[in-house]
Amino acid sequence: MAVVSAWGGWQKGPAMLKTSANHLFRRLEQLNGIGAALSRERDIERLLENILEAAKTLTGADGGTLYRVTDDRAALRFEIMRTDSLGIRLGGTTGQRINLPDLPLRRADGTTNDALVAAHAALHDCTVNIADVYAEAGFDCSGTQAFDQRTGYRSRSFLTVPMKNHEGELIGVLQLLNALDPKTREVVAFSEEDESLTESLASQAAIALSNRLLITQLERLFESFVKLINVAIDEKSPYTGGHCERVPLLTMMLAEAADATTTGPLAGFHMSERDRYELQMAGLLHDCGKITTPVHVVDKATKLQTIYDRIGLIDTRFEVLKRDAELAALRSQLALRPVVDPDAESLALSGLQRELQSLEADRAFLRRCNQGTEAMQESDQLRVRVIGSRRQWRNVDGVQTSFLSAEEMENLTIRSGTLTQAERDTINHHIVATIKMLETLPWPHHLRNVPEYAGGHHERMDGKGYPRGLTRDQMSVQARMMGIADIFEALTAADRPYKSGMKLSQALAIMQAMAHNGHIDPDLLDVFVRERVYQRYAEQFLDPAQMDTSGSGAA
């Protein structure tokens, strides 16, 4: 007695039915396993390859092609090609491009291009199963025949299945070539069972591909927003835009060096691709809070600069004092009239010259002080205060007052750089703003550490950093990496308004001192120096004059 199998074929007897059921069960298990594996793949090219290879394995096909719909949805683009018996592996991760033109879905007159098998399946949302392409009259198989003539191959059976996403939109076409009999290895037609399983696989594959494409698009959108923030900071201040670009790159250089380390305290540190992506995003966002920092503080190129450089006001006061000195000399000369006293007049003029020279000297001195330095001498700070308090000038209200205000003296006596303590606090607040901004975002699981990585680059190993006073044990390795990258970039950067970039030897000496006094992680600095991370960074971003011999050999 004959029975009908689940796929419409006729089987004879219970034993054959059981064998068929077992075979079908194994193939369904294989299909489920393939679907699970596809859903885990993150890389688009590998995902496309896996889809085609899975379909070939499931059906025993010798070859196949996976097409994707072009962005304008006007054609099918060759993505992956495989033919095992010819050793053909093109597209995807192979790096071998498929130099074939796209398959247009419509002709020039707008009619559907039904002559092409893949286009017909895509346009009509149907599976096309051809037993022998040479005997098929309904399609244009000239391309296949030309391929066979060129390679000596014999294309015979074709199975072409459209791939649609969860919204019913066509995203690609899966085409399999030459099903092989598992026993004889002869080319046979694709069975109905092959057809049904391939359709199921195509459905699962389409969902996996559309999900990965959606995730990729969202990641690109997120990355674009991150870059947009950095562009905004760059436009706001040219002195920080380069920093926002360079620190993430230097952080990743150090991270890769640490990941490759096989000895020492960091031998157990390793990163997956997701870990790398998470750290890269944290690096790009590590200073996003600077978008809230006032421009006049970020761009403070001189000590007296606010919206403009107030050294001009000091210059004006000196001009007033010079005018007053000249008027005083003229008055003393007039007081000698009509009696002429050459000695007295000479004394008045020489006194005027001495006073003008003294004023010019003080003026030049204050102008020098207005330029930020790494370390202002105490004697220079004292001289500023003496000039500011002992010299007097008549202000716009006609009131005799100190030459410099208390606020001006505070700015002109800044020991290092151009910022007062209050302004440094304003700058330092950017990390608080960064943490607040990042902690409000609903981070997905694989990016959940971004706020901690980005928010820890101003902490110290001894707990004396800011804003949270974390110690080394309370910080991740990634946050400690970012701290080293942030400091080294700042030391060597040549685009700061108040200083030139340090040479490598000087920057590395400072970094070694910082590691010794509990500021930065000594183990990471050891990797930074031993693996010459600083050298690779310098070759990309520093002026050759900064790459001194002693710095290049500092190991």
Coordinates of C-alpha atoms in Angstrom, one line a residue:
M1 CA 0.0 0.0 0.0
A2 CA 1.4 3.4 -1.1
V3 CA 1.4 6.4 1.2
V4 CA 1.9 10.1 0.4
S5 CA 4.9 11.7 2.1
A6 CA 4.8 15.1 3.7
W7 CA 6.3 16.6 0.5
G8 CA 3.9 15.0 -2.0
G9 CA 6.2 12.2 -3.1
W10 CA 5.0 8.6 -3.0
Q11 CA 6.7 6.2 -0.6
K12 CA 6.0 2.4 -0.1
G13 CA 5.7 0.7 3.2
P14 CA 6.1 1.7 6.9
A15 CA 9.9 1.3 6.9
M16 CA 10.4 3.7 4.0
L17 CA 8.0 6.2 5.6
K18 CA 10.0 6.0 8.9
T19 CA 13.3 6.5 7.0
S20 CA 11.8 9.5 5.2
A21 CA 10.4 11.0 8.5
N22 CA 13.8 10.6 10.2
H23 CA 15.5 12.2 7.2
L24 CA 13.1 15.1 7.3
F25 CA 13.5 15.5 11.0
R26 CA 17.3 15.7 10.7
R27 CA 17.0 18.3 7.9
L28 CA 14.5 20.3 10.0
E29 CA 16.9 20.2 12.9
Q30 CA 19.6 21.3 10.6
L31 CA 17.4 24.2 9.4
N32 CA 16.7 25.3 13.0
G33 CA 20.4 25.2 13.8
I34 CA 21.2 27.3 10.7
G35 CA 18.6 29.8 11.7
A36 CA 20.0 30.2 15.2
A37 CA 23.5 30.6 13.8
L38 CA 22.4 33.2 11.3
S39 CA 20.7 35.3 14.0
R40 CA 24.0 35.5 16.0
E41 CA 26.1 36.7 13.1
R42 CA 27.0 40.5 13.4
D43 CA 29.0 41.0 10.2
I44 CA 26.9 41.6 7.1
E45 CA 29.3 40.0 4.7
R46 CA 29.8 36.9 6.8
L47 CA 26.0 36.7 7.2
L48 CA 25.5 36.8 3.5
E49 CA 28.1 34.1 3.0
N50 CA 26.6 31.9 5.7
I51 CA 23.1 32.2 4.1
L52 CA 24.4 30.9 0.8
E53 CA 26.6 28.2 2.3
A54 CA 23.7 27.0 4.5
A55 CA 21.4 26.8 1.5
K56 CA 24.0 24.8 -0.4
T57 CA 24.5 22.5 2.5
L58 CA 20.8 22.0 3.1
T59 CA 20.1 21.1 -0.5
G60 CA 23.4 19.5 -1.6
A61 CA 23.9 22.2 -4.3
D62 CA 27.2 22.5 -6.1
G63 CA 26.9 26.3 -6.4
G64 CA 24.8 29.3 -5.9
T65 CA 24.5 33.1 -6.0
L66 CA 23.0 35.5 -3.5
Y67 CA 21.7 38.8 -4.8
R68 CA 20.7 41.9 -2.9
V69 CA 18.3 44.6 -4.1
T70 CA 20.1 47.8 -5.0
D71 CA 19.3 50.9 -3.0
D72 CA 17.1 52.3 -5.7
R73 CA 15.3 49.0 -5.9
A74 CA 15.8 48.9 -9.7
A75 CA 18.1 45.9 -10.0
L76 CA 19.6 42.9 -8.3
R77 CA 23.3 43.2 -7.3
F78 CA 25.6 40.1 -7.2
E79 CA 26.8 39.8 -3.6
I80 CA 28.1 36.2 -3.1
M81 CA 29.0 33.6 -5.8
R82 CA 30.1 30.0 -5.0
T83 CA 30.7 27.0 -7.3
D84 CA 32.5 24.2 -5.4
S85 CA 33.5 22.0 -8.3
L86 CA 35.1 25.0 -10.1
G87 CA 36.7 26.4 -6.9
I88 CA 34.8 29.7 -7.5
R89 CA 34.5 31.9 -4.3
L90 CA 33.7 35.5 -5.1
G91 CA 32.3 38.4 -3.0
G92 CA 31.8 38.7 0.8
T93 CA 34.9 38.3 3.0
T94 CA 37.0 36.8 0.1
G95 CA 38.0 40.3 -1.1
Q96 CA 37.3 39.1 -4.6
R97 CA 34.9 41.4 -6.4
I98 CA 32.2 40.0 -8.6
N99 CA 32.7 41.9 -11.9
L100 CA 29.2 41.3 -13.3
P101 CA 26.6 43.9 -14.1
D102 CA 23.5 44.3 -12.0
L103 CA 20.4 42.4 -13.2
P104 CA 17.7 45.0 -14.0
L105 CA 14.3 44.3 -12.7
R106 CA 12.6 46.2 -15.5
R107 CA 13.4 46.9 -19.1
A108 CA 13.9 50.3 -20.6
D109 CA 10.2 50.6 -21.5
G110 CA 9.2 49.9 -17.9
T111 CA 8.0 46.3 -18.4
T112 CA 9.0 43.6 -16.0
N113 CA 12.2 41.7 -16.9
D114 CA 10.7 38.3 -16.8
A115 CA 13.3 36.8 -19.1
L116 CA 15.9 36.6 -16.2
V117 CA 15.1 33.9 -13.7
A118 CA 16.3 35.9 -10.6
A119 CA 14.4 39.0 -11.7
H120 CA 11.2 37.0 -12.4
A121 CA 11.4 35.4 -8.9
A122 CA 11.9 38.8 -7.3
L123 CA 9.2 40.6 -9.3
H124 CA 6.5 38.0 -8.9
D125 CA 7.5 36.8 -5.4
C126 CA 7.6 33.2 -6.4
T127 CA 10.0 30.3 -6.3
V128 CA 11.4 29.1 -9.6
N129 CA 12.5 25.4 -9.7
I130 CA 14.1 24.4 -13.1
A131 CA 15.2 20.8 -13.7
D132 CA 17.4 21.7 -16.7
V133 CA 18.0 25.3 -17.7
Y134 CA 19.0 24.3 -21.3
A135 CA 15.5 22.8 -21.7
E136 CA 13.7 25.7 -20.2
A137 CA 12.1 27.8 -23.0
G138 CA 10.6 30.5 -20.8
F139 CA 13.8 32.3 -19.7
D140 CA 16.8 33.9 -21.2
C141 CA 19.7 31.6 -20.2
S142 CA 22.3 33.1 -22.5
G143 CA 24.4 34.3 -19.6
T144 CA 24.4 30.8 -18.0
Q145 CA 25.4 29.3 -21.3
A146 CA 28.2 31.8 -21.8
F147 CA 29.5 30.9 -18.4
D148 CA 29.4 27.2 -19.2
Q149 CA 31.3 27.8 -22.5
R150 CA 33.9 29.8 -20.8
T151 CA 34.5 27.4 -17.9
G152 CA 33.6 24.0 -19.3
Y153 CA 30.9 23.7 -16.7
R154 CA 27.4 22.2 -17.3
S155 CA 24.7 24.2 -15.5
R156 CA 21.5 22.1 -15.2
S157 CA 19.2 22.4 -12.2
F158 CA 18.3 25.8 -10.7
L159 CA 16.3 26.7 -7.6
T160 CA 15.6 30.5 -7.2
V161 CA 13.9 31.8 -4.1
P162 CA 13.0 35.5 -3.3
M163 CA 14.0 36.8 0.2
K164 CA 11.5 39.2 1.9
N165 CA 11.8 41.0 5.2
H166 CA 9.1 41.1 8.0
E167 CA 7.4 44.0 6.2
G168 CA 7.1 42.0 2.9
E169 CA 9.7 44.0 1.1
L170 CA 12.1 42.3 -1.2
I171 CA 15.7 42.4 0.1
G172 CA 17.3 39.8 -2.1
V173 CA 17.2 36.6 -4.1
L174 CA 18.8 33.2 -3.3
Q175 CA 19.7 31.1 -6.3
L176 CA 21.1 27.6 -6.1
L177 CA 22.8 25.6 -8.9
N178 CA 23.1 21.9 -9.7
A179 CA 21.7 19.7 -6.9
L180 CA 23.9 16.7 -6.4
D181 CA 22.7 13.2 -5.6
P182 CA 24.2 12.4 -2.2
K183 CA 25.2 8.9 -3.3
T184 CA 26.1 9.1 -7.0
R185 CA 27.1 12.8 -7.0
E186 CA 25.2 13.2 -10.3
V187 CA 23.4 16.4 -11.0
V188 CA 19.7 16.0 -10.3
A189 CA 16.7 18.3 -10.0
F190 CA 15.9 20.1 -6.8
S191 CA 13.2 18.2 -5.0
E192 CA 10.0 19.7 -3.5
E193 CA 11.5 19.0 -0.1
D194 CA 14.6 21.0 -1.2
E195 CA 12.3 23.7 -2.4
S196 CA 10.3 23.9 0.8
L197 CA 13.4 23.9 3.1
T198 CA 15.1 26.6 1.0
E199 CA 12.0 28.7 1.2
S200 CA 12.0 28.3 5.0
L201 CA 15.7 29.1 5.1
A202 CA 15.2 32.1 2.9
S203 CA 12.5 33.4 5.2
Q204 CA 14.7 33.0 8.3
A205 CA 17.7 34.4 6.4
A206 CA 15.7 37.4 5.3
I207 CA 14.7 38.2 8.9
A208 CA 18.3 37.8 10.1
L209 CA 19.6 40.0 7.3
S210 CA 17.0 42.7 7.7
N211 CA 17.6 42.7 11.5
R212 CA 21.3 43.0 11.0
L213 CA 20.8 45.8 8.4
L214 CA 18.5 47.6 10.7
I215 CA 21.0 47.3 13.6
T216 CA 23.8 48.5 11.3
Q217 CA 21.7 51.4 10.2
L218 CA 20.9 52.3 13.8
E219 CA 24.6 52.0 14.7
R220 CA 25.6 54.3 11.8
L221 CA 22.9 56.8 12.9
F222 CA 24.3 56.7 16.4
E223 CA 27.8 57.1 15.2
S224 CA 26.7 60.0 13.0
F225 CA 25.1 61.7 16.1
V226 CA 28.3 61.2 18.0
K227 CA 30.4 62.7 15.2
L228 CA 27.9 65.5 15.0
I229 CA 28.5 66.4 18.7
N230 CA 32.2 66.4 18.0
V231 CA 31.7 68.6 15.0
A232 CA 29.7 71.0 17.1
I233 CA 32.5 71.1 19.7
D234 CA 35.0 71.6 16.8
E235 CA 33.0 74.5 15.4
K236 CA 32.6 75.9 18.8
S237 CA 36.4 75.7 19.5
P238 CA 39.1 74.7 17.1
Y239 CA 41.3 74.0 20.2
T240 CA 39.2 71.0 21.3
G241 CA 38.0 69.5 17.9
G242 CA 41.3 67.8 17.2
H243 CA 41.4 66.5 20.8
C244 CA 38.0 64.9 20.4
E245 CA 39.3 63.1 17.3
R246 CA 42.8 62.1 18.5
V247 CA 42.0 60.7 22.0
P248 CA 39.7 57.9 20.7
L249 CA 42.4 56.8 18.2
L250 CA 45.1 56.8 20.8
T251 CA 42.9 55.0 23.2
M252 CA 42.3 52.2 20.7
M253 CA 46.0 52.0 19.9
L254 CA 46.7 51.4 23.6
A255 CA 43.8 49.0 23.9
E256 CA 45.0 46.9 21.0
A257 CA 48.5 46.8 22.5
A258 CA 47.1 45.7 25.8
D259 CA 45.0 43.1 24.2
A260 CA 48.1 41.7 22.4
T261 CA 50.1 41.6 25.7
T262 CA 50.9 38.0 26.8
T263 CA 53.0 38.7 29.9
G264 CA 52.7 40.9 32.9
P265 CA 49.6 42.2 34.8
L266 CA 47.7 42.8 31.6
A267 CA 48.2 39.3 30.1
G268 CA 44.6 38.4 30.9
F269 CA 43.1 41.5 29.3
H270 CA 41.3 40.7 26.0
M271 CA 38.6 42.4 24.0
S272 CA 36.0 41.1 21.6
E273 CA 34.7 43.1 18.6
R274 CA 31.9 44.4 20.7
D275 CA 34.3 45.5 23.5
R276 CA 36.3 47.4 20.9
Y277 CA 33.2 49.1 19.5
E278 CA 32.1 50.1 23.0
L279 CA 35.5 51.6 23.9
Q280 CA 35.6 53.4 20.6
M281 CA 32.2 55.0 21.2
A282 CA 33.3 56.0 24.7
G283 CA 36.4 57.6 23.3
L284 CA 34.4 59.6 20.8
L285 CA 32.0 60.8 23.6
H286 CA 34.6 61.3 26.4
D287 CA 34.4 65.1 26.1
C288 CA 30.8 65.6 24.9
G289 CA 30.1 67.7 28.0
K290 CA 32.4 70.4 26.6
I291 CA 29.4 71.4 24.5
T292 CA 28.1 73.1 27.6
T293 CA 31.4 74.9 28.4
P294 CA 31.4 78.7 27.6
V295 CA 33.5 79.4 24.5
H296 CA 35.4 82.3 26.1
V297 CA 36.8 79.8 28.7
V298 CA 37.6 77.0 26.3
D299 CA 39.3 79.4 23.9
K300 CA 41.0 81.6 26.5
A301 CA 44.3 82.2 24.6
T302 CA 45.6 84.9 27.0
K303 CA 45.1 85.5 30.7
L304 CA 43.0 88.7 30.2
Q305 CA 40.9 87.3 27.4
T306 CA 37.1 87.0 27.8
I307 CA 35.0 87.9 24.8
Y308 CA 38.1 90.0 23.8
D309 CA 41.6 90.4 25.0
R310 CA 41.6 93.0 27.8
I311 CA 45.2 93.7 27.4
G312 CA 44.0 96.5 25.1
L313 CA 42.5 98.2 28.2
I314 CA 45.8 98.0 30.0
D315 CA 47.5 99.6 26.9
T316 CA 45.0 102.4 27.1
R317 CA 45.8 103.1 30.7
F318 CA 49.5 103.2 30.0
E319 CA 48.8 105.7 27.3
V320 CA 46.8 107.7 29.8
L321 CA 49.8 107.6 32.3
K322 CA 52.2 108.6 29.5
R323 CA 49.9 111.5 28.6
D324 CA 49.7 112.5 32.3
A325 CA 53.5 112.4 32.6
E326 CA 53.9 114.5 29.5
L327 CA 51.4 117.0 30.8
A328 CA 53.1 117.1 34.2
A329 CA 56.5 117.8 32.5
L330 CA 54.9 120.6 30.4
R331 CA 53.3 122.1 33.4
S332 CA 56.7 122.2 35.2
Q333 CA 58.3 123.8 32.2
L334 CA 55.5 126.4 32.0
A335 CA 55.9 127.1 35.7
L336 CA 59.5 128.2 34.9
R337 CA 58.2 130.9 32.5
P338 CA 59.1 133.8 32.0
V339 CA 62.3 133.0 33.9
V340 CA 64.4 130.6 31.8
D341 CA 66.1 127.9 33.8
P342 CA 67.8 125.4 31.4
D343 CA 68.9 123.0 34.2
A344 CA 65.4 122.8 35.6
E345 CA 63.9 122.2 32.2
S346 CA 66.5 119.6 31.4
L347 CA 65.8 117.9 34.7
A348 CA 62.0 117.9 33.9
L349 CA 62.6 116.4 30.5
S350 CA 65.0 113.7 31.8
G351 CA 62.5 112.8 34.4
L352 CA 59.8 112.5 31.8
Q353 CA 62.0 110.2 29.7
R354 CA 62.7 108.0 32.7
E355 CA 59.0 107.8 33.5
L356 CA 58.1 107.0 29.9
Q357 CA 60.7 104.3 29.8
S358 CA 59.5 102.9 33.1
L359 CA 55.9 102.9 31.7
E360 CA 57.0 101.2 28.5
A361 CA 58.9 98.6 30.5
D362 CA 56.0 97.8 32.7
R363 CA 53.7 97.7 29.7
A364 CA 55.9 95.2 27.8
F365 CA 56.2 93.1 31.0
L366 CA 52.4 92.9 31.5
R367 CA 52.0 92.0 27.8
R368 CA 54.4 89.1 28.3
C369 CA 52.6 88.1 31.5
N370 CA 49.4 88.0 29.6
Q371 CA 50.7 85.1 27.5
G372 CA 50.2 81.8 29.3
T373 CA 53.3 79.9 30.4
E374 CA 53.9 76.5 31.9
A375 CA 55.2 78.1 35.2
M376 CA 55.2 81.8 36.0
Q377 CA 58.0 82.9 38.4
E378 CA 57.0 84.2 41.9
S379 CA 59.1 87.3 41.3
D380 CA 57.1 88.1 38.1
Q381 CA 53.8 87.5 40.1
L382 CA 55.1 90.0 42.7
R383 CA 56.0 92.6 40.1
V384 CA 52.5 92.4 38.6
R385 CA 51.0 93.1 42.0
V386 CA 53.4 96.0 42.6
I387 CA 52.5 97.6 39.2
G388 CA 48.8 97.0 39.8
S389 CA 48.7 98.5 43.3
R390 CA 51.4 101.2 43.3
R391 CA 50.7 102.7 40.0
Q392 CA 47.6 104.9 39.9
W393 CA 45.5 106.2 37.0
R394 CA 42.5 108.5 36.7
N395 CA 39.6 106.4 35.4
V396 CA 36.7 107.5 33.2
D397 CA 34.9 108.9 36.2
G398 CA 37.9 111.0 37.0
V399 CA 38.7 109.0 40.1
Q400 CA 42.3 108.2 41.0
T401 CA 42.5 104.4 41.4
S402 CA 44.8 101.4 41.3
F403 CA 46.2 100.7 37.9
L404 CA 44.9 97.0 37.9
S405 CA 41.8 95.7 39.4
A406 CA 41.9 92.7 41.7
E407 CA 40.4 90.5 39.0
E408 CA 43.0 91.6 36.5
M409 CA 45.8 91.0 38.9
E410 CA 44.4 87.5 39.6
N411 CA 44.4 86.7 35.9
L412 CA 47.9 88.2 35.2
T413 CA 49.4 86.2 38.0
I414 CA 48.1 82.8 36.9
R415 CA 51.0 80.5 37.5
S416 CA 50.4 78.0 34.7
G417 CA 48.3 78.4 31.5
T418 CA 45.7 81.1 31.1
L419 CA 42.9 79.9 33.3
T420 CA 42.0 81.1 36.8
Q421 CA 40.9 78.5 39.4
A422 CA 37.3 79.4 38.8
E423 CA 37.7 79.0 35.1
R424 CA 39.5 75.6 35.6
D425 CA 36.5 74.6 37.7
T426 CA 34.3 75.6 34.8
I427 CA 36.4 73.5 32.4
N428 CA 36.5 70.6 34.8
H429 CA 32.7 70.7 35.0
H430 CA 32.6 69.3 31.5
I431 CA 33.3 65.8 32.8
V432 CA 30.3 66.1 35.2
A433 CA 28.2 67.3 32.2
T434 CA 29.5 64.4 30.2
I435 CA 28.5 61.8 32.8
K436 CA 25.1 63.4 33.2
M437 CA 24.5 63.4 29.5
L438 CA 25.6 59.8 29.0
E439 CA 23.9 58.4 32.0
T440 CA 20.5 59.7 30.8
L441 CA 20.7 57.6 27.6
P442 CA 19.1 54.1 27.4
W443 CA 22.2 52.3 26.4
P444 CA 21.8 48.8 24.9
H445 CA 23.6 46.0 26.8
H446 CA 26.7 45.9 24.6
L447 CA 27.3 49.7 25.2
R448 CA 26.3 49.9 28.9
N449 CA 29.9 50.7 30.0
V450 CA 30.2 53.8 27.8
P451 CA 29.4 56.3 30.6
E452 CA 31.9 54.7 33.0
Y453 CA 34.7 54.6 30.4
A454 CA 34.1 58.1 29.1
G455 CA 33.5 59.6 32.6
G456 CA 36.6 58.3 34.2
H457 CA 39.4 59.8 32.2
H458 CA 40.0 62.6 34.8
E459 CA 40.2 60.2 37.8
R460 CA 43.5 59.3 39.4
M461 CA 44.8 56.0 40.6
D462 CA 45.3 57.4 44.1
G463 CA 41.7 58.6 44.3
K464 CA 42.6 62.3 44.1
G465 CA 41.0 62.9 40.7
Y466 CA 37.6 64.2 39.7
P467 CA 34.6 64.2 39.7
R468 CA 34.1 61.1 41.8
G469 CA 37.5 60.5 43.4
L470 CA 37.7 56.9 42.2
T471 CA 40.8 54.8 42.9
R472 CA 42.4 52.4 40.5
D473 CA 40.6 49.4 41.9
Q474 CA 37.3 51.2 41.3
M475 CA 38.0 51.9 37.7
S476 CA 37.9 49.7 34.6
V477 CA 41.0 49.1 32.6
Q478 CA 39.3 50.9 29.7
A479 CA 38.7 54.1 31.7
R480 CA 42.4 54.0 32.8
M481 CA 43.4 53.7 29.2
M482 CA 41.4 56.7 28.3
G483 CA 43.1 58.7 31.1
I484 CA 46.5 58.0 29.6
A485 CA 45.4 58.9 26.1
D486 CA 43.8 62.1 27.2
I487 CA 46.9 63.3 29.1
F488 CA 49.4 62.3 26.4
E489 CA 47.4 64.0 23.7
A490 CA 47.1 67.2 25.8
L491 CA 50.9 67.2 26.4
T492 CA 51.9 66.8 22.8
A493 CA 49.1 68.8 21.1
A494 CA 50.3 71.8 19.2
D495 CA 46.9 73.4 18.7
R496 CA 46.4 74.7 22.3
P497 CA 46.1 78.5 22.4
Y498 CA 48.7 79.0 25.2
K499 CA 51.5 76.5 24.5
S500 CA 53.3 74.5 21.8
G501 CA 53.3 70.7 21.7
M502 CA 55.9 69.0 23.9
K503 CA 58.6 66.8 22.4
L504 CA 58.2 63.0 23.0
S505 CA 61.0 62.9 25.5
Q506 CA 59.5 65.6 27.7
A507 CA 55.9 64.2 27.5
L508 CA 57.1 60.7 28.3
A509 CA 59.1 62.0 31.3
I510 CA 56.1 63.7 32.6
M511 CA 54.0 60.6 32.1
Q512 CA 56.5 58.5 34.0
A513 CA 56.4 61.0 36.9
M514 CA 52.6 60.9 36.9
A515 CA 52.7 57.1 37.1
H516 CA 55.1 57.3 40.0
N517 CA 53.0 59.7 42.0
G518 CA 49.7 57.8 41.6
H519 CA 48.1 59.8 38.8
I520 CA 48.0 57.2 36.0
D521 CA 48.2 53.4 35.7
P522 CA 51.8 52.3 35.7
D523 CA 51.0 48.9 34.1
L524 CA 49.2 50.5 31.2
L525 CA 52.0 53.1 30.8
D526 CA 54.5 50.3 30.6
V527 CA 52.6 48.8 27.7
F528 CA 52.2 52.3 26.2
V529 CA 56.0 52.7 26.2
R530 CA 57.2 49.1 25.7
E531 CA 54.9 48.5 22.7
R532 CA 55.8 52.0 21.3
V533 CA 52.2 53.1 21.1
Y534 CA 53.4 56.7 21.5
Q535 CA 55.7 56.3 18.5
R536 CA 52.9 55.1 16.2
Y537 CA 50.7 57.9 17.4
A538 CA 53.5 60.5 16.9
E539 CA 54.1 59.3 13.3
Q540 CA 50.5 60.1 12.5
F541 CA 49.8 63.3 14.4
L542 CA 52.9 65.0 15.7
D543 CA 55.3 67.4 14.0
P544 CA 58.6 65.8 13.1
A545 CA 60.4 68.4 15.3
Q546 CA 58.6 66.8 18.4
M547 CA 60.0 63.3 17.7
D548 CA 63.4 63.8 19.3
T549 CA 65.8 60.9 19.4
S550 CA 65.7 60.4 23.2
G551 CA 61.9 60.3 23.1
S552 CA 61.9 57.8 20.2
G553 CA 64.1 55.5 22.2
A554 CA 62.4 55.8 25.5
A555 CA 61.8 52.2 26.4

